CSV table of C-alpha atoms and ligand atoms in Angstrom, one decimal:
chain,number,residue,atom,x,y,z
A,297,MET,CA,-0.2,0.1,0.4
A,298,GLN,CA,1.4,3.2,-1.0
A,299,VAL,CA,1.7,5.6,1.5
A,300,LEU,CA,1.2,9.3,-0.4
A,301,ARG,CA,1.6,12.7,1.5
A,302,ASP,CA,1.5,15.3,-1.0
A,303,VAL,CA,-0.1,16.0,-4.5
A,304,PRO,CA,2.6,15.8,-6.6
A,305,ALA,CA,3.5,11.6,-5.1
A,306,LEU,CA,-0.4,11.9,-5.1
A,307,ARG,CA,-1.3,12.9,-9.5
A,308,ALA,CA,2.2,10.7,-11.0
A,309,GLN,CA,0.8,7.4,-8.4
A,310,VAL,CA,-2.4,8.3,-10.4
A,311,GLN,CA,-0.9,8.4,-14.0
A,312,ALA,CA,1.0,5.2,-13.6
A,313,TRP,CA,-1.8,3.9,-13.5
A,314,ARG,CA,-3.9,5.7,-15.0
A,315,GLY,CA,-1.9,5.0,-17.9
A,316,ALA,CA,-1.5,1.4,-17.4
A,317,GLY,CA,-5.8,1.0,-17.8
A,318,ASP,CA,-6.5,1.2,-14.5
A,319,ALA,CA,-10.0,3.4,-13.5
A,320,ILE,CA,-9.2,4.8,-9.8
A,321,ALA,CA,-12.0,4.9,-7.0
A,322,LEU,CA,-11.5,7.1,-4.4
A,323,VAL,CA,-13.3,6.9,-0.9
A,324,PRO,CA,-12.7,10.2,1.1
A,325,THR,CA,-12.7,9.3,4.8
A,326,MET,CA,-11.4,11.6,7.7
A,327,GLY,CA,-9.7,9.0,9.4
A,328,ALA,CA,-10.8,6.9,12.6
A,329,LEU,CA,-11.5,4.4,10.1
A,330,HIS,CA,-14.3,1.1,11.2
A,331,ALA,CA,-16.0,-1.7,9.3
A,332,GLY,CA,-18.8,0.7,7.9
A,333,HIS,CA,-15.4,2.7,6.0
A,334,ILE,CA,-13.8,-1.1,4.8
A,335,ALA,CA,-17.7,-1.9,3.3
A,336,LEU,CA,-17.1,1.1,1.5
A,337,VAL,CA,-13.6,0.2,0.1
A,338,GLN,CA,-14.4,-3.4,-0.3
A,339,SER,CA,-17.5,-1.9,-2.2
A,340,ALA,CA,-14.5,-0.3,-4.4
A,341,GLN,CA,-12.7,-2.7,-4.9
A,342,ARG,CA,-16.0,-5.3,-5.9
A,343,ASP,CA,-15.9,-2.0,-9.1
A,344,GLY,CA,-12.8,-2.3,-9.9
A,345,GLY,CA,-9.1,-0.9,-10.7
A,346,ARG,CA,-6.9,1.0,-8.2
A,347,VAL,CA,-8.9,2.5,-5.4
A,348,ILE,CA,-7.2,5.6,-3.1
A,349,VAL,CA,-8.7,6.2,0.6
A,350,THR,CA,-7.9,9.6,1.4
A,351,ILE,CA,-7.4,10.5,5.2
A,352,PHE,CA,-8.4,14.5,6.3
A,353,VAL,CA,-9.7,15.8,8.7
A,354,ASN,CA,-11.1,18.8,7.6
A,355,PRO,CA,-11.4,21.8,9.6
A,356,ALA,CA,-13.7,23.6,6.6
A,357,GLN,CA,-16.4,21.4,8.2
A,358,PHE,CA,-15.7,21.4,11.7
A,359,ASN,CA,-18.1,25.1,13.7
A,360,ASN,CA,-16.9,23.6,16.5
A,361,PRO,CA,-13.3,24.1,17.8
A,362,SER,CA,-13.4,21.9,19.9
A,363,ASP,CA,-15.4,19.2,18.1
A,364,LEU,CA,-12.5,19.4,15.9
A,365,ALA,CA,-10.2,18.6,18.4
A,366,LYS,CA,-11.9,16.1,20.0
A,367,TYR,CA,-12.8,14.4,16.2
A,368,PRO,CA,-10.9,10.6,17.3
A,369,ARG,CA,-7.2,10.9,15.7
A,370,THR,CA,-5.9,7.6,14.6
A,371,GLU,CA,-3.7,7.1,12.0
A,372,ALA,CA,-1.6,4.4,12.8
A,373,ALA,CA,-4.5,2.0,13.2
A,374,ASP,CA,-6.5,3.5,9.9
A,375,PHE,CA,-3.4,2.5,7.8
A,376,ALA,CA,-3.3,-1.1,9.3
A,377,LEU,CA,-6.9,-1.8,8.5
A,378,LEU,CA,-6.4,-0.4,5.1
A,379,GLN,CA,-3.1,-2.7,4.7
A,380,GLN,CA,-5.0,-6.3,5.9
A,381,ALA,CA,-8.4,-4.5,3.5
A,382,GLY,CA,-5.7,-4.1,0.5
A,383,VAL,CA,-6.3,-1.1,-0.4
A,384,ASP,CA,-4.2,0.0,-3.1
A,385,ALA,CA,-3.1,3.7,-2.0
A,386,VAL,CA,-4.0,5.6,1.1
A,387,PHE,CA,-3.9,9.8,0.1
A,388,ALA,CA,-3.1,11.9,3.8
A,389,PRO,CA,-2.3,14.2,3.2
A,390,SER,CA,-1.3,17.9,5.7
A,391,ALA,CA,-4.4,20.8,6.6
A,392,ASP,CA,-0.9,22.5,4.9
A,393,VAL,CA,-0.6,20.0,1.7
A,394,VAL,CA,-5.2,20.5,1.2
A,395,TYR,CA,-5.1,24.2,2.8
A,396,PRO,CA,-1.7,25.8,1.3
A,397,PRO,CA,-1.0,29.7,3.2
A,398,GLY,CA,-3.1,31.9,0.3
A,399,PHE,CA,-5.4,29.3,-0.2
A,400,SER,CA,-9.1,31.6,-0.5
A,401,THR,CA,-11.7,30.4,-1.9
A,402,HIS,CA,-14.8,28.3,-0.4
A,403,LEU,CA,-17.4,26.6,-2.2
A,404,ARG,CA,-21.0,28.3,-0.9
A,405,MET,CA,-23.7,25.3,-0.9
A,406,GLY,CA,-27.6,26.6,-1.9
A,407,ALA,CA,-30.9,24.8,-0.9
A,408,VAL,CA,-30.3,21.3,-0.5
A,409,ALA,CA,-27.6,21.9,2.1
A,410,LYS,CA,-29.8,24.3,3.6
A,411,PRO,CA,-32.3,22.1,6.2
A,412,LEU,CA,-31.4,19.1,9.3
A,413,GLU,CA,-27.6,19.1,9.7
A,414,GLY,CA,-26.7,22.6,7.5
A,415,ALA,CA,-29.3,24.4,10.3
A,416,ALA,CA,-28.0,23.1,13.2
A,417,ARG,CA,-23.5,23.3,11.6
A,418,PRO,CA,-24.0,27.0,9.2
A,419,GLY,CA,-21.0,25.8,7.2
A,420,HIS,CA,-20.4,22.7,7.9
A,421,PHE,CA,-21.4,21.7,4.5
A,422,ASP,CA,-20.1,24.5,2.7
A,423,GLY,CA,-16.8,23.0,4.6
A,424,VAL,CA,-17.3,19.5,3.3
A,425,ALA,CA,-18.0,20.5,-1.1
A,426,THR,CA,-14.6,22.6,-1.0
A,427,VAL,CA,-12.2,19.5,0.5
A,428,VAL,CA,-14.2,17.3,-1.3
A,429,ALA,CA,-14.0,19.1,-5.2
A,430,LYS,CA,-10.3,19.5,-3.6
A,431,LEU,CA,-9.9,15.6,-3.0
A,432,PHE,CA,-12.1,15.6,-6.9
A,433,GLY,CA,-9.1,18.1,-8.6
A,434,MET,CA,-5.5,16.2,-6.7
A,435,ALA,CA,-7.0,13.0,-7.5
A,436,GLN,CA,-9.0,13.1,-10.0
A,437,PRO,CA,-11.0,9.6,-9.8
A,438,ASP,CA,-13.3,8.3,-12.3
A,439,ARG,CA,-15.7,6.6,-8.7
A,440,VAL,CA,-16.4,8.0,-5.5
A,441,TYR,CA,-17.3,6.2,-2.7
A,442,PHE,CA,-19.8,7.7,0.1
A,443,GLY,CA,-22.0,5.8,3.0
A,444,GLU,CA,-25.3,6.8,2.8
A,445,LYS,CA,-25.5,7.4,6.6
A,446,ASP,CA,-25.3,10.8,5.9
A,447,TRP,CA,-27.6,10.9,3.3
A,448,GLN,CA,-27.3,15.0,3.1
A,449,GLN,CA,-24.0,14.8,2.4
A,450,LEU,CA,-24.0,12.3,-0.4
A,451,GLN,CA,-27.4,14.7,-1.2
A,452,VAL,CA,-24.8,17.9,-0.9
A,453,VAL,CA,-22.1,16.5,-2.8
A,454,ARG,CA,-23.8,14.8,-5.8
A,455,ARG,CA,-25.4,18.7,-6.6
A,456,LEU,CA,-21.9,19.9,-6.3
A,457,SER,CA,-21.2,17.1,-8.8
A,458,LEU,CA,-24.1,18.0,-11.2
A,459,ASP,CA,-23.5,22.0,-10.6
A,460,LEU,CA,-19.6,21.3,-11.5
A,461,ASN,CA,-20.2,19.2,-14.2
A,462,LEU,CA,-17.3,17.3,-12.4
A,463,PRO,CA,-16.5,13.8,-14.6
A,464,VAL,CA,-16.8,11.7,-12.4
A,465,GLN,CA,-19.3,9.0,-10.8
A,466,ILE,CA,-20.6,9.2,-6.9
A,467,ILE,CA,-22.1,6.2,-5.5
A,468,GLY,CA,-23.9,5.6,-2.7
A,469,CYS,CA,-23.5,2.0,-0.3
A,470,PRO,CA,-25.9,1.5,2.1
A,471,THR,CA,-25.3,2.1,5.9
A,472,LEU,CA,-23.4,-0.1,8.2
A,473,ARG,CA,-24.9,-1.2,11.6
A,474,ASP,CA,-23.8,-3.5,15.3
A,475,ALA,CA,-25.5,-5.7,15.7
A,476,ASP,CA,-28.6,-4.1,17.7
A,477,GLY,CA,-29.2,-1.7,15.4
A,478,LEU,CA,-26.4,1.6,15.9
A,479,ALA,CA,-24.9,2.9,12.8
A,480,MET,CA,-21.4,2.6,12.7
A,481,SER,CA,-19.8,6.8,12.9
A,482,SER,CA,-16.0,7.5,14.1
A,483,ARG,CA,-18.3,9.1,17.0
A,484,ASN,CA,-19.8,6.2,19.0
A,485,ILE,CA,-15.7,5.0,20.0
A,486,ARG,CA,-16.8,8.0,22.4
A,487,LEU,CA,-19.8,7.2,24.5
A,488,GLY,CA,-19.3,5.2,27.8
A,489,PRO,CA,-21.2,2.1,28.1
A,490,ALA,CA,-24.4,3.5,29.4
A,491,ALA,CA,-25.1,5.8,27.0
A,492,ARG,CA,-23.5,2.8,24.4
A,493,ALA,CA,-26.0,0.5,25.6
A,494,ILE,CA,-29.0,3.4,25.1
A,495,ALA,CA,-27.8,4.9,21.4
A,496,PRO,CA,-29.6,1.5,19.4
A,497,GLN,CA,-32.7,3.2,21.0
A,498,LEU,CA,-32.1,5.5,18.4
A,499,TYR,CA,-32.7,3.4,15.4
A,500,ARG,CA,-35.3,1.2,16.5
A,501,ILE,CA,-37.6,4.6,18.2
A,502,MET,CA,-36.5,5.9,14.1
A,503,GLN,CA,-38.2,1.6,11.9
A,504,ASP,CA,-41.0,2.7,14.1
A,505,THR,CA,-41.4,5.9,13.9
A,506,ALA,CA,-41.2,5.4,9.9
A,507,ALA,CA,-44.0,3.1,10.4
A,508,ALA,CA,-46.3,5.5,12.0
A,509,LEU,CA,-46.2,7.6,9.0
A,510,ARG,CA,-46.6,4.9,6.2
A,511,ALA,CA,-49.6,4.1,8.9
A,512,GLY,CA,-50.0,7.5,8.0
A,513,ASP,CA,-50.0,9.5,11.7
A,514,ASP,CA,-49.8,13.1,12.3
A,515,ALA,CA,-48.4,12.0,15.7
A,516,ALA,CA,-45.4,10.1,14.9
A,517,LEU,CA,-42.2,13.1,15.3
A,518,ASP,CA,-43.7,14.2,18.5
A,519,GLN,CA,-44.0,10.8,19.1
A,520,ALA,CA,-40.9,10.3,18.5
A,521,ARG,CA,-38.9,13.3,20.2
A,522,ALA,CA,-40.9,12.2,23.6
A,523,GLN,CA,-39.2,9.2,23.1
A,524,LEU,CA,-36.1,10.2,22.3
A,525,LEU,CA,-35.5,12.2,25.0
A,526,ALA,CA,-37.8,9.7,28.0
A,527,ALA,CA,-34.3,7.0,26.6
A,528,GLY,CA,-31.6,10.1,27.4
A,529,PHE,CA,-31.0,11.4,24.6
A,530,GLY,CA,-31.0,15.5,24.3
A,531,PRO,CA,-30.9,17.6,23.0
A,532,ILE,CA,-32.1,17.0,19.6
A,533,ASP,CA,-30.9,19.4,16.8
A,534,TYR,CA,-34.1,17.1,14.1
A,535,ILE,CA,-35.8,14.4,13.7
A,536,ALA,CA,-38.0,14.3,10.2
A,537,ALA,CA,-39.3,13.4,7.3
A,538,CYS,CA,-37.6,14.6,4.2
A,539,ASP,CA,-38.3,14.8,0.3
A,540,ALA,CA,-35.1,11.9,-0.1
A,541,GLY,CA,-33.4,14.2,-2.4
A,542,THR,CA,-34.1,17.3,-1.9
A,543,LEU,CA,-33.9,16.6,2.3
A,544,LEU,CA,-37.8,19.7,1.6
A,545,PRO,CA,-39.7,18.7,5.2
A,546,LEU,CA,-43.0,16.4,3.8
A,547,THR,CA,-45.9,16.3,5.0
A,548,ILE,CA,-48.0,13.1,6.0
A,549,ALA,CA,-50.6,13.8,2.6
A,550,ALA,CA,-47.8,14.2,-0.4
A,551,MET,CA,-45.6,11.1,1.2
A,552,ALA,CA,-49.0,9.1,1.1
A,553,GLN,CA,-49.5,10.5,-2.9
A,554,PRO,CA,-49.5,8.2,-5.4
A,555,ALA,CA,-46.2,9.6,-7.5
A,556,ALA,CA,-44.9,10.6,-3.9
A,557,GLN,CA,-40.7,11.2,-4.4
A,558,PRO,CA,-38.2,8.6,-2.6
A,559,ALA,CA,-39.1,9.9,1.4
A,560,ARG,CA,-35.9,9.5,4.3
A,561,LEU,CA,-36.4,9.6,8.1
A,562,LEU,CA,-33.3,11.2,9.2
A,563,ALA,CA,-32.3,12.4,13.2
A,564,ALA,CA,-29.8,14.2,14.5
A,565,ALA,CA,-29.6,13.7,18.4
A,566,TRP,CA,-26.8,13.8,21.1
A,567,LEU,CA,-26.6,11.7,23.8
A,568,ASP,CA,-24.2,11.8,26.9
A,569,GLY,CA,-22.5,14.5,25.1
A,570,VAL,CA,-22.1,13.1,21.4
A,571,ARG,CA,-23.7,13.8,18.5
A,572,LEU,CA,-25.5,11.2,17.0
A,573,ILE,CA,-27.1,10.8,13.5
A,574,ASP,CA,-28.6,8.0,11.3
A,575,ASN,CA,-31.4,7.8,8.7
A,576,ILE,CA,-33.8,5.0,7.1
A,577,PRO,CA,-36.2,5.2,3.8
A,578,LEU,CA,-39.5,5.8,4.4
B,731,LIG,O1,-17.7,12.2,5.7
B,731,LIG,C1,-16.7,12.3,6.1
B,731,LIG,O2,-15.9,11.7,6.6
B,731,LIG,C2,-16.6,13.6,5.6
B,731,LIG,O3,-17.2,14.3,5.3
B,731,LIG,C3,-15.9,13.7,4.1
B,731,LIG,C4,-17.1,13.6,2.6
B,731,LIG,C5,-14.0,12.8,4.0
B,731,LIG,C6,-14.7,14.9,3.0
B,731,LIG,O4,-14.5,16.1,4.6
């Protein structure tokens, strides 16, 4: 496995592989890798070509400095996992490789980035879009893999790539869950034992809420909020039924229309000082 730290080394490797007829698949991550990331790598490997994983904790997407400081950094363990998974290269640049002195271009995302995560974390998706566009420019991949766990991020990246005509295929991969249903996340390791025991209730309550919404229960979202608080979550940033593509809120009546667009239930709630997010189809 090649470990690449700067753009010339990354470009040279990409050019060599492409020259040999290989397609380039990219898996962007912020490290603290878990089985969910390895599932993205495996999807990329199944689709063929060379697989590059990027590890970069992007300061531009953290609107809270203490969240950035607390973000787990486990580079040696990450490299070992990637080596074992048979990744071709890891690109792990420093902040000044990604944002060199004089850097002054920042993307500003529109409507799809405004509700839900965008409202709870102002500027977050502008930072994601900026670094994702940079990673695309630096690695020039043919395909890029994102987890559906960050559903809104996936829609933001699809919009970005469409709007800027970026010549790359965006592939969404299903959320991986622990046996008790908790969506895998790098943040889960910050949950204490008591909170870890409560955490799977987010998914369980979301499944019950999805069933209630499908059955036409207008009070389902209010009940979900009450159940989450009773389980020990709080504050709850949102739990909302939305159009799966635009993330605009949907009413029960709109969801029941015969020609209704796919809908998604999305939630973000705090537990033990850790912010958990999840989403499921409706
Ligand atoms: O999902 C993530 O880990 C990050 O938001 C990403 C896409 C790697 C951009 O920093």
